[in-house]
Coordinates of C-alpha atoms and ligand atoms in Angstrom, one line a residue:
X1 CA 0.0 0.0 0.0
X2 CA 1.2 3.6 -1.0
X3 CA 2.2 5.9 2.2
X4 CA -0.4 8.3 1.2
X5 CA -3.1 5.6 1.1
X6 CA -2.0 4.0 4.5
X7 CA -2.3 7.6 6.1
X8 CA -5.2 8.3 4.8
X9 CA -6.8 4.9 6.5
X10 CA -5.2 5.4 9.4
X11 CA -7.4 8.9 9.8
X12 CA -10.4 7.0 9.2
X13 CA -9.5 4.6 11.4
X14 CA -8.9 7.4 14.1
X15 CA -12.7 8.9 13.0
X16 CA -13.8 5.7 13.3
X17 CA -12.9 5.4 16.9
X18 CA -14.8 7.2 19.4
X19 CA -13.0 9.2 22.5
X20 CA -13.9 8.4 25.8
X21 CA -15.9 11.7 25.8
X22 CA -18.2 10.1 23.2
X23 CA -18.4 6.9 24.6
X24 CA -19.6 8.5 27.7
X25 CA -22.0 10.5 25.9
X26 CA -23.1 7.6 24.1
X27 CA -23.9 5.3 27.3
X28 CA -25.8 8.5 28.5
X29 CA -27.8 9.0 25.8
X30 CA -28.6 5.0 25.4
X31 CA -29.5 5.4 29.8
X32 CA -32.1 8.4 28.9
X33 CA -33.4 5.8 25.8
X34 CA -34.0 3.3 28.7
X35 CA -37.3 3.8 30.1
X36 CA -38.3 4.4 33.8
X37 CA -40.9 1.5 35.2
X38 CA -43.2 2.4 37.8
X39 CA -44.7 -0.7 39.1
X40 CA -48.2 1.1 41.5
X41 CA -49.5 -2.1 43.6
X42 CA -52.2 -1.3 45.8
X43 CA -53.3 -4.3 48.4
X44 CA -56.7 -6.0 47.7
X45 CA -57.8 -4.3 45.0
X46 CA -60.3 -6.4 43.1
X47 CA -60.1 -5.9 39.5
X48 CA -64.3 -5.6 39.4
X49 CA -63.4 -2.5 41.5
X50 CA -62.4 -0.8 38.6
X51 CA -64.4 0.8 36.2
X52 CA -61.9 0.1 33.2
X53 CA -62.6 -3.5 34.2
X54 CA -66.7 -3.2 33.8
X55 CA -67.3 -2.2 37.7
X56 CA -70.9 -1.9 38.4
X57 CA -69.7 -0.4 41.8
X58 CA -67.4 2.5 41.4
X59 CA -66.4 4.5 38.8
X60 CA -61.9 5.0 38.8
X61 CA -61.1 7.7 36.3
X62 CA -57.3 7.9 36.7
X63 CA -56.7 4.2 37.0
X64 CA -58.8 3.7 33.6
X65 CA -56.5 6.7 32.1
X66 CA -53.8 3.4 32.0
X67 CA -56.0 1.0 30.3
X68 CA -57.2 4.0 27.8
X69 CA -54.1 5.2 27.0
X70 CA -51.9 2.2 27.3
X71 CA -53.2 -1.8 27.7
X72 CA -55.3 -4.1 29.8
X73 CA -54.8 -7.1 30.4
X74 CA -58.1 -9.4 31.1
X75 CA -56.3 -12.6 32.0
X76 CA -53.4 -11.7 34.8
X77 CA -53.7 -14.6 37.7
X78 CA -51.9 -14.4 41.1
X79 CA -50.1 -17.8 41.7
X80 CA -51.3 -17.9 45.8
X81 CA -54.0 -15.1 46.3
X82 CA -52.5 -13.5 49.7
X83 CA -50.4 -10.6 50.1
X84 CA -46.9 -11.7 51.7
X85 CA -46.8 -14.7 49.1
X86 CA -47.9 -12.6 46.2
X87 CA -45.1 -9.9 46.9
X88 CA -42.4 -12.5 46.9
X89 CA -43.3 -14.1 43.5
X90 CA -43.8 -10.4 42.3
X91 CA -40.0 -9.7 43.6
X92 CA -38.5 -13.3 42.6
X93 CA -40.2 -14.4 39.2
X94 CA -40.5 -17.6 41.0
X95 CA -43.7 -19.7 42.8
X96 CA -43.5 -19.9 46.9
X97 CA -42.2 -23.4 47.3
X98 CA -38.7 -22.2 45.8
X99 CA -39.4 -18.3 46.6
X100 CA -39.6 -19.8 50.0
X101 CA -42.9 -17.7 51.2
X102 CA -45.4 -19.7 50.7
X103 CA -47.7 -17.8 54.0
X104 CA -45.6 -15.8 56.6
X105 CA -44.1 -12.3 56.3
X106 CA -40.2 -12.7 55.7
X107 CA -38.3 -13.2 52.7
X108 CA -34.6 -14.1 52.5
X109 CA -33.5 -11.0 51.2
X110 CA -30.2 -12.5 50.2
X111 CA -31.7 -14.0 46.9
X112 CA -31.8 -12.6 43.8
X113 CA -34.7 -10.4 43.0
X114 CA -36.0 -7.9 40.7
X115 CA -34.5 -5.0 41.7
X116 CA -31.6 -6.1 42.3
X117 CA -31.2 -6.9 39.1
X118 CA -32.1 -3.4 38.1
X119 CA -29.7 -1.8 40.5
X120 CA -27.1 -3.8 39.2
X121 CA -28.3 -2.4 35.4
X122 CA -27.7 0.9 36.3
X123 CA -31.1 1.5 37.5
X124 CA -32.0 4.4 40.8
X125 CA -34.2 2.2 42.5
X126 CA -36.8 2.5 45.3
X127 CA -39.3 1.1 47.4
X128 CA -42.1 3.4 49.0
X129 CA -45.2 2.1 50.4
X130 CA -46.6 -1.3 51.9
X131 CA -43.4 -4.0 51.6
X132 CA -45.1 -6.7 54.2
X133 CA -42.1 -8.9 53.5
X134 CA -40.4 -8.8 56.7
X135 CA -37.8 -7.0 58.1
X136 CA -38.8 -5.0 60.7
X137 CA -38.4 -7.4 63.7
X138 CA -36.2 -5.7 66.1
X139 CA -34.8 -9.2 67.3
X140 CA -34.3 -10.4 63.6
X141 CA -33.2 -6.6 61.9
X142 CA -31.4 -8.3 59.0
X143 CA -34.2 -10.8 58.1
X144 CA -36.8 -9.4 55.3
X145 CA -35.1 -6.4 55.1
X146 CA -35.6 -4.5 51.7
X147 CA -32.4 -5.3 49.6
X148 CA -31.5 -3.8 46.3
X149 CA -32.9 -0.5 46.5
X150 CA -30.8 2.7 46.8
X151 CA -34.3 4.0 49.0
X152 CA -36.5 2.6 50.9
X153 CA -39.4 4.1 52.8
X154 CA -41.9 1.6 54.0
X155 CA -44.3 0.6 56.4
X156 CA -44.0 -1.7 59.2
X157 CA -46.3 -4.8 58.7
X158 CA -49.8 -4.1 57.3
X159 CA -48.9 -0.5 58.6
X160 CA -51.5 2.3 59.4
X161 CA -54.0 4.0 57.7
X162 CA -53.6 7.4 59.6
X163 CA -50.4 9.0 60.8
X164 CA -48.7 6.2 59.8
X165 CA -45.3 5.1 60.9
X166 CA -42.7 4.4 58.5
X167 CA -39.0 2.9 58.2
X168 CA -37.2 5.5 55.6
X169 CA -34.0 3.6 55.1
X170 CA -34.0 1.3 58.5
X171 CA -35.2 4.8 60.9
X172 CA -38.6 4.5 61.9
X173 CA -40.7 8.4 61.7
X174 CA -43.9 8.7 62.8
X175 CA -45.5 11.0 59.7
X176 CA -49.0 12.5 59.8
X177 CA -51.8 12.5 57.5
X178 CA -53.8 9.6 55.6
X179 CA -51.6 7.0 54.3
X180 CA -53.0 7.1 50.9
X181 CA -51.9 10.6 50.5
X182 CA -48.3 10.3 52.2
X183 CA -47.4 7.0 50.3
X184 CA -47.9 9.1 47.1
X185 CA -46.3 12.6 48.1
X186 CA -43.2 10.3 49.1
X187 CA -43.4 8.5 45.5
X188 CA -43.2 12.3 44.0
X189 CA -40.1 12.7 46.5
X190 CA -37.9 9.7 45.1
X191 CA -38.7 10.5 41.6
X192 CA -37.7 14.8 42.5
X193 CA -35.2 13.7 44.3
X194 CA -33.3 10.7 41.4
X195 CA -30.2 11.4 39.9
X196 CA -30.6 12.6 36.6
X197 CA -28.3 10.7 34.9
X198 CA -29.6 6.8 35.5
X199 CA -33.3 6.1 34.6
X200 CA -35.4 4.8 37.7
X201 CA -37.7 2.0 39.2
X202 CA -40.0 3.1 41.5
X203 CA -41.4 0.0 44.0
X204 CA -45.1 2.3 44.7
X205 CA -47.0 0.3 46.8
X206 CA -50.2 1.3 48.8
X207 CA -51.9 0.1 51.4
X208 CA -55.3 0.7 50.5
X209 CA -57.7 -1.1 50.0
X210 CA -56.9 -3.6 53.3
X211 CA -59.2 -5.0 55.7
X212 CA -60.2 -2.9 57.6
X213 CA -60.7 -0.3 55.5
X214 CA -60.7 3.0 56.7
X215 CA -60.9 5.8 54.2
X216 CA -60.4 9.5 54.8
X217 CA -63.5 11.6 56.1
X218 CA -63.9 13.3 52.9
X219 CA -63.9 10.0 51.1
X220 CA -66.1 8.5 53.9
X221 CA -68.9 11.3 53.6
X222 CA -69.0 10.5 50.0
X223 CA -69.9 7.1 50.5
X224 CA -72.5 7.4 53.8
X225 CA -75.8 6.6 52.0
X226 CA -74.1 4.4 48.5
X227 CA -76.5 1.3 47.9
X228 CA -74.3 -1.3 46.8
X229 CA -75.3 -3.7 44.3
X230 CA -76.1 -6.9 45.4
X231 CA -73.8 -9.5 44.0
X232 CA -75.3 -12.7 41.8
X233 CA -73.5 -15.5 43.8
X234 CA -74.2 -13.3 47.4
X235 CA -76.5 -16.1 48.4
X236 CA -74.3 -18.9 47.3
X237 CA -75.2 -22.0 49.6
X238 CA -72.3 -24.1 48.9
X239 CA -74.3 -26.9 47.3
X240 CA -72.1 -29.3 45.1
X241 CA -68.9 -27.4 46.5
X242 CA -66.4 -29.1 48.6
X243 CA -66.5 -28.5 52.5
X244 CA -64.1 -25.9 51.8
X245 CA -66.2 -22.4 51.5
X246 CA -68.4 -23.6 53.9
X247 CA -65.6 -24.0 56.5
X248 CA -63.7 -21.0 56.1
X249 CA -64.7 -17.7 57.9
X250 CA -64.4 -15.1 55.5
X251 CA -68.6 -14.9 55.2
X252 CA -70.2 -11.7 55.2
X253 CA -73.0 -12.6 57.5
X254 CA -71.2 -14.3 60.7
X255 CA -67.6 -13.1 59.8
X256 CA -67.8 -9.3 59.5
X257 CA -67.0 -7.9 62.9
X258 CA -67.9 -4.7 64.5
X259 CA -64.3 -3.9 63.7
X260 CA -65.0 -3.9 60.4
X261 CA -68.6 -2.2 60.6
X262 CA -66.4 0.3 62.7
X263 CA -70.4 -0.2 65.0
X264 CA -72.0 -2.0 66.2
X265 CA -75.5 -2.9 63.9
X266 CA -79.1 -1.3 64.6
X267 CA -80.7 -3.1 66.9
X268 CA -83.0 -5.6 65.5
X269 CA -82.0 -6.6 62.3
X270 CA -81.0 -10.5 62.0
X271 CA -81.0 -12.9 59.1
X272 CA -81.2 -11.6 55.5
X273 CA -81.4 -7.8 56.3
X274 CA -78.5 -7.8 58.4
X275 CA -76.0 -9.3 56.3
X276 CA -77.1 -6.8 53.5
X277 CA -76.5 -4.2 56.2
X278 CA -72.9 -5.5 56.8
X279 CA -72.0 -5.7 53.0
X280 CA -73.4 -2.0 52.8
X281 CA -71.2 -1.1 55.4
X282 CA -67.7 -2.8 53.7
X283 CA -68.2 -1.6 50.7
X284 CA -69.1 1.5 51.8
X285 CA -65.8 1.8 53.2
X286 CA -63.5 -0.4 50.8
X287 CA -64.7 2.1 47.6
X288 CA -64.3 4.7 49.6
X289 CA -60.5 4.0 49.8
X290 CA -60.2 2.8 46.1
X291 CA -61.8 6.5 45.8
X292 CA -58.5 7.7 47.3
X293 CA -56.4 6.0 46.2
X294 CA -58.0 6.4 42.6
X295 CA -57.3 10.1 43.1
X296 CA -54.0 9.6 44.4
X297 CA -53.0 7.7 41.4
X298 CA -54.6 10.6 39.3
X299 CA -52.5 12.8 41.1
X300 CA -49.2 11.1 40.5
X301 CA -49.8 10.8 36.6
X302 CA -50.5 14.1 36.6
X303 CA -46.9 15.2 38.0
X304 CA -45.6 12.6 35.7
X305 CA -47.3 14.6 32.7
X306 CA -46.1 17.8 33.9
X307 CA -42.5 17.2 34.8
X308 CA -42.3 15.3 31.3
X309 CA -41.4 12.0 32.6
X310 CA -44.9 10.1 31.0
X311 CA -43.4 9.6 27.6
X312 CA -40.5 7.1 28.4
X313 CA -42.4 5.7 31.3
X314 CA -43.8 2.3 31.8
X315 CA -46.7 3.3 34.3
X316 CA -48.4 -0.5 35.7
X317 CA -51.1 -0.7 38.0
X318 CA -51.9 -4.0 39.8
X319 CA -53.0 -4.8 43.0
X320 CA -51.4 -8.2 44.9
X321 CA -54.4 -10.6 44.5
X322 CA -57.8 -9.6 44.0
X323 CA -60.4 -9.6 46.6
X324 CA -64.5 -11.3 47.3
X325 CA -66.7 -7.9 47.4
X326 CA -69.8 -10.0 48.5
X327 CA -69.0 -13.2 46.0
X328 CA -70.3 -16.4 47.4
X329 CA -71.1 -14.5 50.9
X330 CA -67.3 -13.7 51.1
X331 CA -64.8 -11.0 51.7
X332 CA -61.1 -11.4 51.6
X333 CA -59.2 -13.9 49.0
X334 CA -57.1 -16.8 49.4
X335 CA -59.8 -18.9 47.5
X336 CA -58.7 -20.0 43.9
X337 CA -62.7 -18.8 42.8
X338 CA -62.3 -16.3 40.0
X339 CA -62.2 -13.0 42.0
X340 CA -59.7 -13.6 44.5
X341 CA -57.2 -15.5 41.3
X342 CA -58.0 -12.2 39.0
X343 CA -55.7 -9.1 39.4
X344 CA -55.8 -6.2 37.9
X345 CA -53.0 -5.3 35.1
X346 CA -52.9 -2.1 33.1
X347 CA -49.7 -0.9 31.3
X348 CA -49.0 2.5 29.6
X349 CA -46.0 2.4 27.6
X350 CA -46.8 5.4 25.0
X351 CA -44.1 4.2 22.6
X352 CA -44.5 0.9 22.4
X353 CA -48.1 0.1 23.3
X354 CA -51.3 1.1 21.1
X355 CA -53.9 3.3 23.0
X356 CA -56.4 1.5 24.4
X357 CA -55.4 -2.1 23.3
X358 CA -57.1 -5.3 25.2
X359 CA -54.7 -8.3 25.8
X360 CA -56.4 -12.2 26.3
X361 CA -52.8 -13.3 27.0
X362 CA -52.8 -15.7 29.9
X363 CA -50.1 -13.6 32.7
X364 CA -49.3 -14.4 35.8
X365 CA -47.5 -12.6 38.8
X366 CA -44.5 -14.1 38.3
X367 CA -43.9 -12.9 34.9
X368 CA -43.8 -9.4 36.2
X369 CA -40.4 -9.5 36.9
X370 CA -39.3 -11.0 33.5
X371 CA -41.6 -8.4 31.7
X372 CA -39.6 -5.6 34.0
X373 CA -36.2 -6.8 33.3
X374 CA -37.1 -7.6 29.4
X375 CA -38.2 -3.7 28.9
X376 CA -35.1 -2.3 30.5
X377 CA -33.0 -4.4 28.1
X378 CA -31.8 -6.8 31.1
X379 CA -31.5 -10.6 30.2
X380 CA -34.3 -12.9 31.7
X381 CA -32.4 -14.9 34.4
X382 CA -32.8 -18.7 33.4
X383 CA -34.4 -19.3 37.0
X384 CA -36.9 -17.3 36.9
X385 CA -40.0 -19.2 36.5
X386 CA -42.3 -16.5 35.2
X387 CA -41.9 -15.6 31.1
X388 CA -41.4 -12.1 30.0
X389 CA -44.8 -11.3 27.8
X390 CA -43.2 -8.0 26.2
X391 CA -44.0 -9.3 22.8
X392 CA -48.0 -9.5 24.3
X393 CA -47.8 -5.7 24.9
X394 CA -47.6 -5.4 20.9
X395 CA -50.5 -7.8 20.2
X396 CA -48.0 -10.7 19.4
X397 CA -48.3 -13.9 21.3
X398 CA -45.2 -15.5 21.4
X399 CA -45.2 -19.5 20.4
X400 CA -45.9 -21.5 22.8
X401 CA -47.3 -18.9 25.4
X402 CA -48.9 -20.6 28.0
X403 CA -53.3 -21.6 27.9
X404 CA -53.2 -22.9 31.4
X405 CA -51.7 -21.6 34.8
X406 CA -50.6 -23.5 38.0
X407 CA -52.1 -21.9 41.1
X408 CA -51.4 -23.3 45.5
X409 CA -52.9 -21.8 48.8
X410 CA -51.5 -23.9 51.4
X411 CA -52.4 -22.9 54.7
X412 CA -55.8 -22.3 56.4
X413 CA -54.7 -19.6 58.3
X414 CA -56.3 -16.7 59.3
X415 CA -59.7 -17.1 57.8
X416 CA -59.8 -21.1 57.7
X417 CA -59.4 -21.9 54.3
X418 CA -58.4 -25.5 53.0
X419 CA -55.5 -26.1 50.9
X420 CA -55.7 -26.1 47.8
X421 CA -53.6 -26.4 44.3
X422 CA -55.5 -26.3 40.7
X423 CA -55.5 -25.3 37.0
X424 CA -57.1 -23.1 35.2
X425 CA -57.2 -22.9 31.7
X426 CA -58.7 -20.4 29.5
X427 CA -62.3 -22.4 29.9
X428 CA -62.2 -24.6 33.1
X429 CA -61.3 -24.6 36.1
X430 CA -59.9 -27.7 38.3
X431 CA -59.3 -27.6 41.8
X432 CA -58.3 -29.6 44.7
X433 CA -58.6 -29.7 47.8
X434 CA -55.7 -32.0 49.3
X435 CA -56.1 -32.0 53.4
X436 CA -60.1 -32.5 52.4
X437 CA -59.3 -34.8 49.1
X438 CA -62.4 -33.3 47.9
X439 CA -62.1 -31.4 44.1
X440 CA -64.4 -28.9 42.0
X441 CA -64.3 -28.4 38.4
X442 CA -66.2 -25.2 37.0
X443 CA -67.2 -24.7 33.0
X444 CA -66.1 -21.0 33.2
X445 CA -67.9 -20.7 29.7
X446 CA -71.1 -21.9 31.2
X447 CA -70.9 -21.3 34.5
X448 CA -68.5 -18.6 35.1
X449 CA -69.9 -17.6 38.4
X450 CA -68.4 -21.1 39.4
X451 CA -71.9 -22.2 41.4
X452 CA -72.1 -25.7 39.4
X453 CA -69.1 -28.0 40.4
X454 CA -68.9 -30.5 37.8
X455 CA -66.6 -32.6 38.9
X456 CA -68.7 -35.7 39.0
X457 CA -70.6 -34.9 35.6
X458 CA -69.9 -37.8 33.6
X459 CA -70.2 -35.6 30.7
X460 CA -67.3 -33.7 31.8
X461 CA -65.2 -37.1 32.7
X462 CA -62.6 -36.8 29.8
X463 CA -62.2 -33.2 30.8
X464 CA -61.0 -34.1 34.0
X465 CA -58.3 -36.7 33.0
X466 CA -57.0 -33.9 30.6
X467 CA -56.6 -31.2 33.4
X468 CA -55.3 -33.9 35.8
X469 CA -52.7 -34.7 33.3
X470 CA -51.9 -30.9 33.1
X471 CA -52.0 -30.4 37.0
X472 CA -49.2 -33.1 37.1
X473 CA -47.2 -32.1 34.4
X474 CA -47.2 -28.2 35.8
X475 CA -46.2 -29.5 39.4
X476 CA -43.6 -31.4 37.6
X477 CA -42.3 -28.3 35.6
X478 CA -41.9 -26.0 38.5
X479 CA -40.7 -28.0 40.5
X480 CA -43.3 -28.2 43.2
X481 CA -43.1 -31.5 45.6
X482 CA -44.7 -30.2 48.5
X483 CA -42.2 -28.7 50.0
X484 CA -44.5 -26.5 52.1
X485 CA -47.4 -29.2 52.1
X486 CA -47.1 -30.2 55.6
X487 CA -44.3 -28.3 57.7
X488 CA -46.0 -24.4 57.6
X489 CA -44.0 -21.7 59.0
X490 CA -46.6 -19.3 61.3
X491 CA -49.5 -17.4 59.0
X492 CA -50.0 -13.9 59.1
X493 CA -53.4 -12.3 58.9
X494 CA -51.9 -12.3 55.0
Ligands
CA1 CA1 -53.3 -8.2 49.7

């Protein structure tokens, strides 16, 4: 090669190679490209206490902004329907029996989790809200404790709903005002308050809607003379069911204390007219704090809008399990019946997902955590036993996507209820009972209030040697043999 040629491809060369300015710049650049995830749980929110979900009960403007302006998914199951077990497969990607909280309130906070894998991406991270995973034992400090987030600002245990008190990176502070409100004024903090050069993941967790429901006055006065609807299945009497619902106490009628009434009822009323007076009194209350924290949620997109963060984004809105608002004479979840398995799950993404788009796509808790890591360009760890479903948030199901989902409550706990493991596919339900060794199957497509178990239709026989199959091969997959089936660690009122 001539000199003069060799120079001159040496000068390209150099142009070709960026200085460590430009590299800088570059990794900058690609970090303002990444997109922010706020993950917004609130605690027993039933999805049919949303109006973008068809609610006949309340109306939630600024939670229905997500589904309008980004995607709502009608399919997303919870894996165990309490809180403490929910949070952990939320956190892990993985079921209870290798999550290791299959009941009680303490993870091992030495395992991997989602946001520590964020943190480790280059991610701000924090944690504001409801964490009800441990940690705030004085004689176990270390145990539970939030890892992986650069802030943390949480409540102890189920927490207050007034003045509550609240750990801000292991100090307790007593703080005033209704919880709703100062869970969301802190969530503004962290996001004020990030570094500007690293996108963040914001952990905002309410408290709201928990037994025992205590809203705010304003909120309260709102609802002091709502009629509720009176629920198809609020007269369920059991028949055909296992012993199971009849056992537990989570009924409206002999369950609901004067706690929960926050009085005592008039004088007189017994039988039929009182239990409608109890349900009138819960839901009085639980909508009046989905009211609040509807409004605090409003409130938080709003400041999202204004201080231009909405656009690279990902807003979700879910709540831990969903929740019986007079079902089959119950409050409270645990049950694998459809409201307690549904949870709510709306994402706004505004540059990769189409207005108002619907997903069918079966999606469980534990994919949260792959979907999380997927968007913010982080690879899928192989243990993880929940699937990213990023391709479902553009209206492509990947091959192979899962049409049936593996689902275990395993302790009777606070409100009595059996054990229990099933499946559910996208048109049946099968579930068992094992302490009782009693099972249920429901024709969701027929019967999808679930009042006709079918399990001993002979019509439905082959059916049930399908879904037995499936059972089997699921608890094979995941790895579940009963690790948790006998030996319980203590329950917490979940
Ligand atoms: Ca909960």
């Amino acid at each position: 090669m001539k000199p003069v040629f060799r120079g001159l491809l040496l000068v390209m060369l150099l142009l070709c190679i960026p200085s460590a300015d430009a590299r800088q710049n570059r990794a900058r650049q690609a970090d303002a490209q990444r997109p922010n995830i706020v993950f917004i749980m609130s605690d027993d929110h039933a999805a049919h206490a949303i109006s973008a979900y068809g609610s006949k009960l309340i109306q939630t403007p600024h939670i229905d902004r997500l589904a309008k302006e980004g995607m709502k998914f009608e399919n997303c199951f919870v894996t165990n329907s309490i809180c403490t077990p929910s949070r952990a497969a939320i956190l892990t990607g993985k079921y209870a029996h290798l999550n290791g909280v299959p009941v009680f309130n303490h993870i091992d906070s030495t395992q991997p989790q989602l946001q520590k894998y964020l943190q480790a991406a280059g991610y701000h991270t924090g944690m504001v809200g409801k964490w009800h995973l441990g940690g705030n034992d004085p004689k176990r400090p270390e145990e539970g404790k939030p890892a992986g987030f650069d802030y943390w600002n949480i409540l102890p245990g189920q927490g207050a709903y007034f003045d509550p008190v609240m750990i801000e990176n292991g100090q307790r502070k007593k703080l005033s005002g209704y919880t709703t409100d100062v869970i969301t004024d802190l969530s503004i903090e962290f996001v004020k308050n990030r570094p500007q050069d690293k996108p963040f993941f914001l952990m905002y967790h309410h408290k709201a809607p928990h037994r025992n429901w205590q809203p705010a006055e304003k909120y309260r006065k709102q609802y002091e003379n709502y009629e509720p609807p009176i629920p198809a299945t609020f007269d369920d009497d059991y028949k055909g069911k296992s012993d199971a619902a009849r056992q537990s106490t989570m009924h409206i009628d002999t369950d609901l204390n004067d706690n929960d009434t926050k009085g005592k009822p008039p004088a007189g009323l017994s039988g039929a007219a009182l239990k409608r007076w109890k349900f009138k009194r819960y839901m009085q209350d639980y909508l009046a704090c989905v009211q609040s924290l509807d409004d605090n949620i409003g409130r938080f997109l709003e400041f999202l809008d204004k201080s231009g963060l909405a656009q690279n984004t990902i807003v979700i809105y879910t709540s831990d399990q969903g929740f019986f608002l007079g079902e089959h004479n119950f409050y409270d979840k645990r049950f694998m019946y459809e409201e307690s398995l549904r949870m709510p799950f709306l994402i706004r993404w505004p540059s990769r997902i189409k207005s108002g788009s619907v997903s069918k796509g079966m999606i469980l808790n534990v994919d949260f955590a792959p979907l999380m890591l997927d968007a913010a360009g982080v690879k899928v760890p192989a243990d993880m036993q929940g699937r990213s479903f990023l391709p479902l948030l553009s209206g492509q199901t990947p091959a192979g996507w899962r049409t049936s989902m593996y689902y275990r409550y395993y302790h009777p706990g606070h409100h009595n209820v059996a054990a229990h493991y099933g499946i559910r596919t996208h048109r049946y339900k099968l579930i068992f009972f094992n302490k009782l060794n009693q099972w249920e199957l429901y024709d969701l497509q027929k019967d999808p209030q679930e009042m006709k178990n079918v399990y001993q239709d002979p019509a439905y026989a082959k059916v049930v040697e399908q879904l037995k199959a499936e059972l089997l091969r699921q608890r094979k997959s995941l790895n579940d043999n009963d690790q948790f089936a006998d030996a319980l660690p203590q329950d917490d009122v979940g």
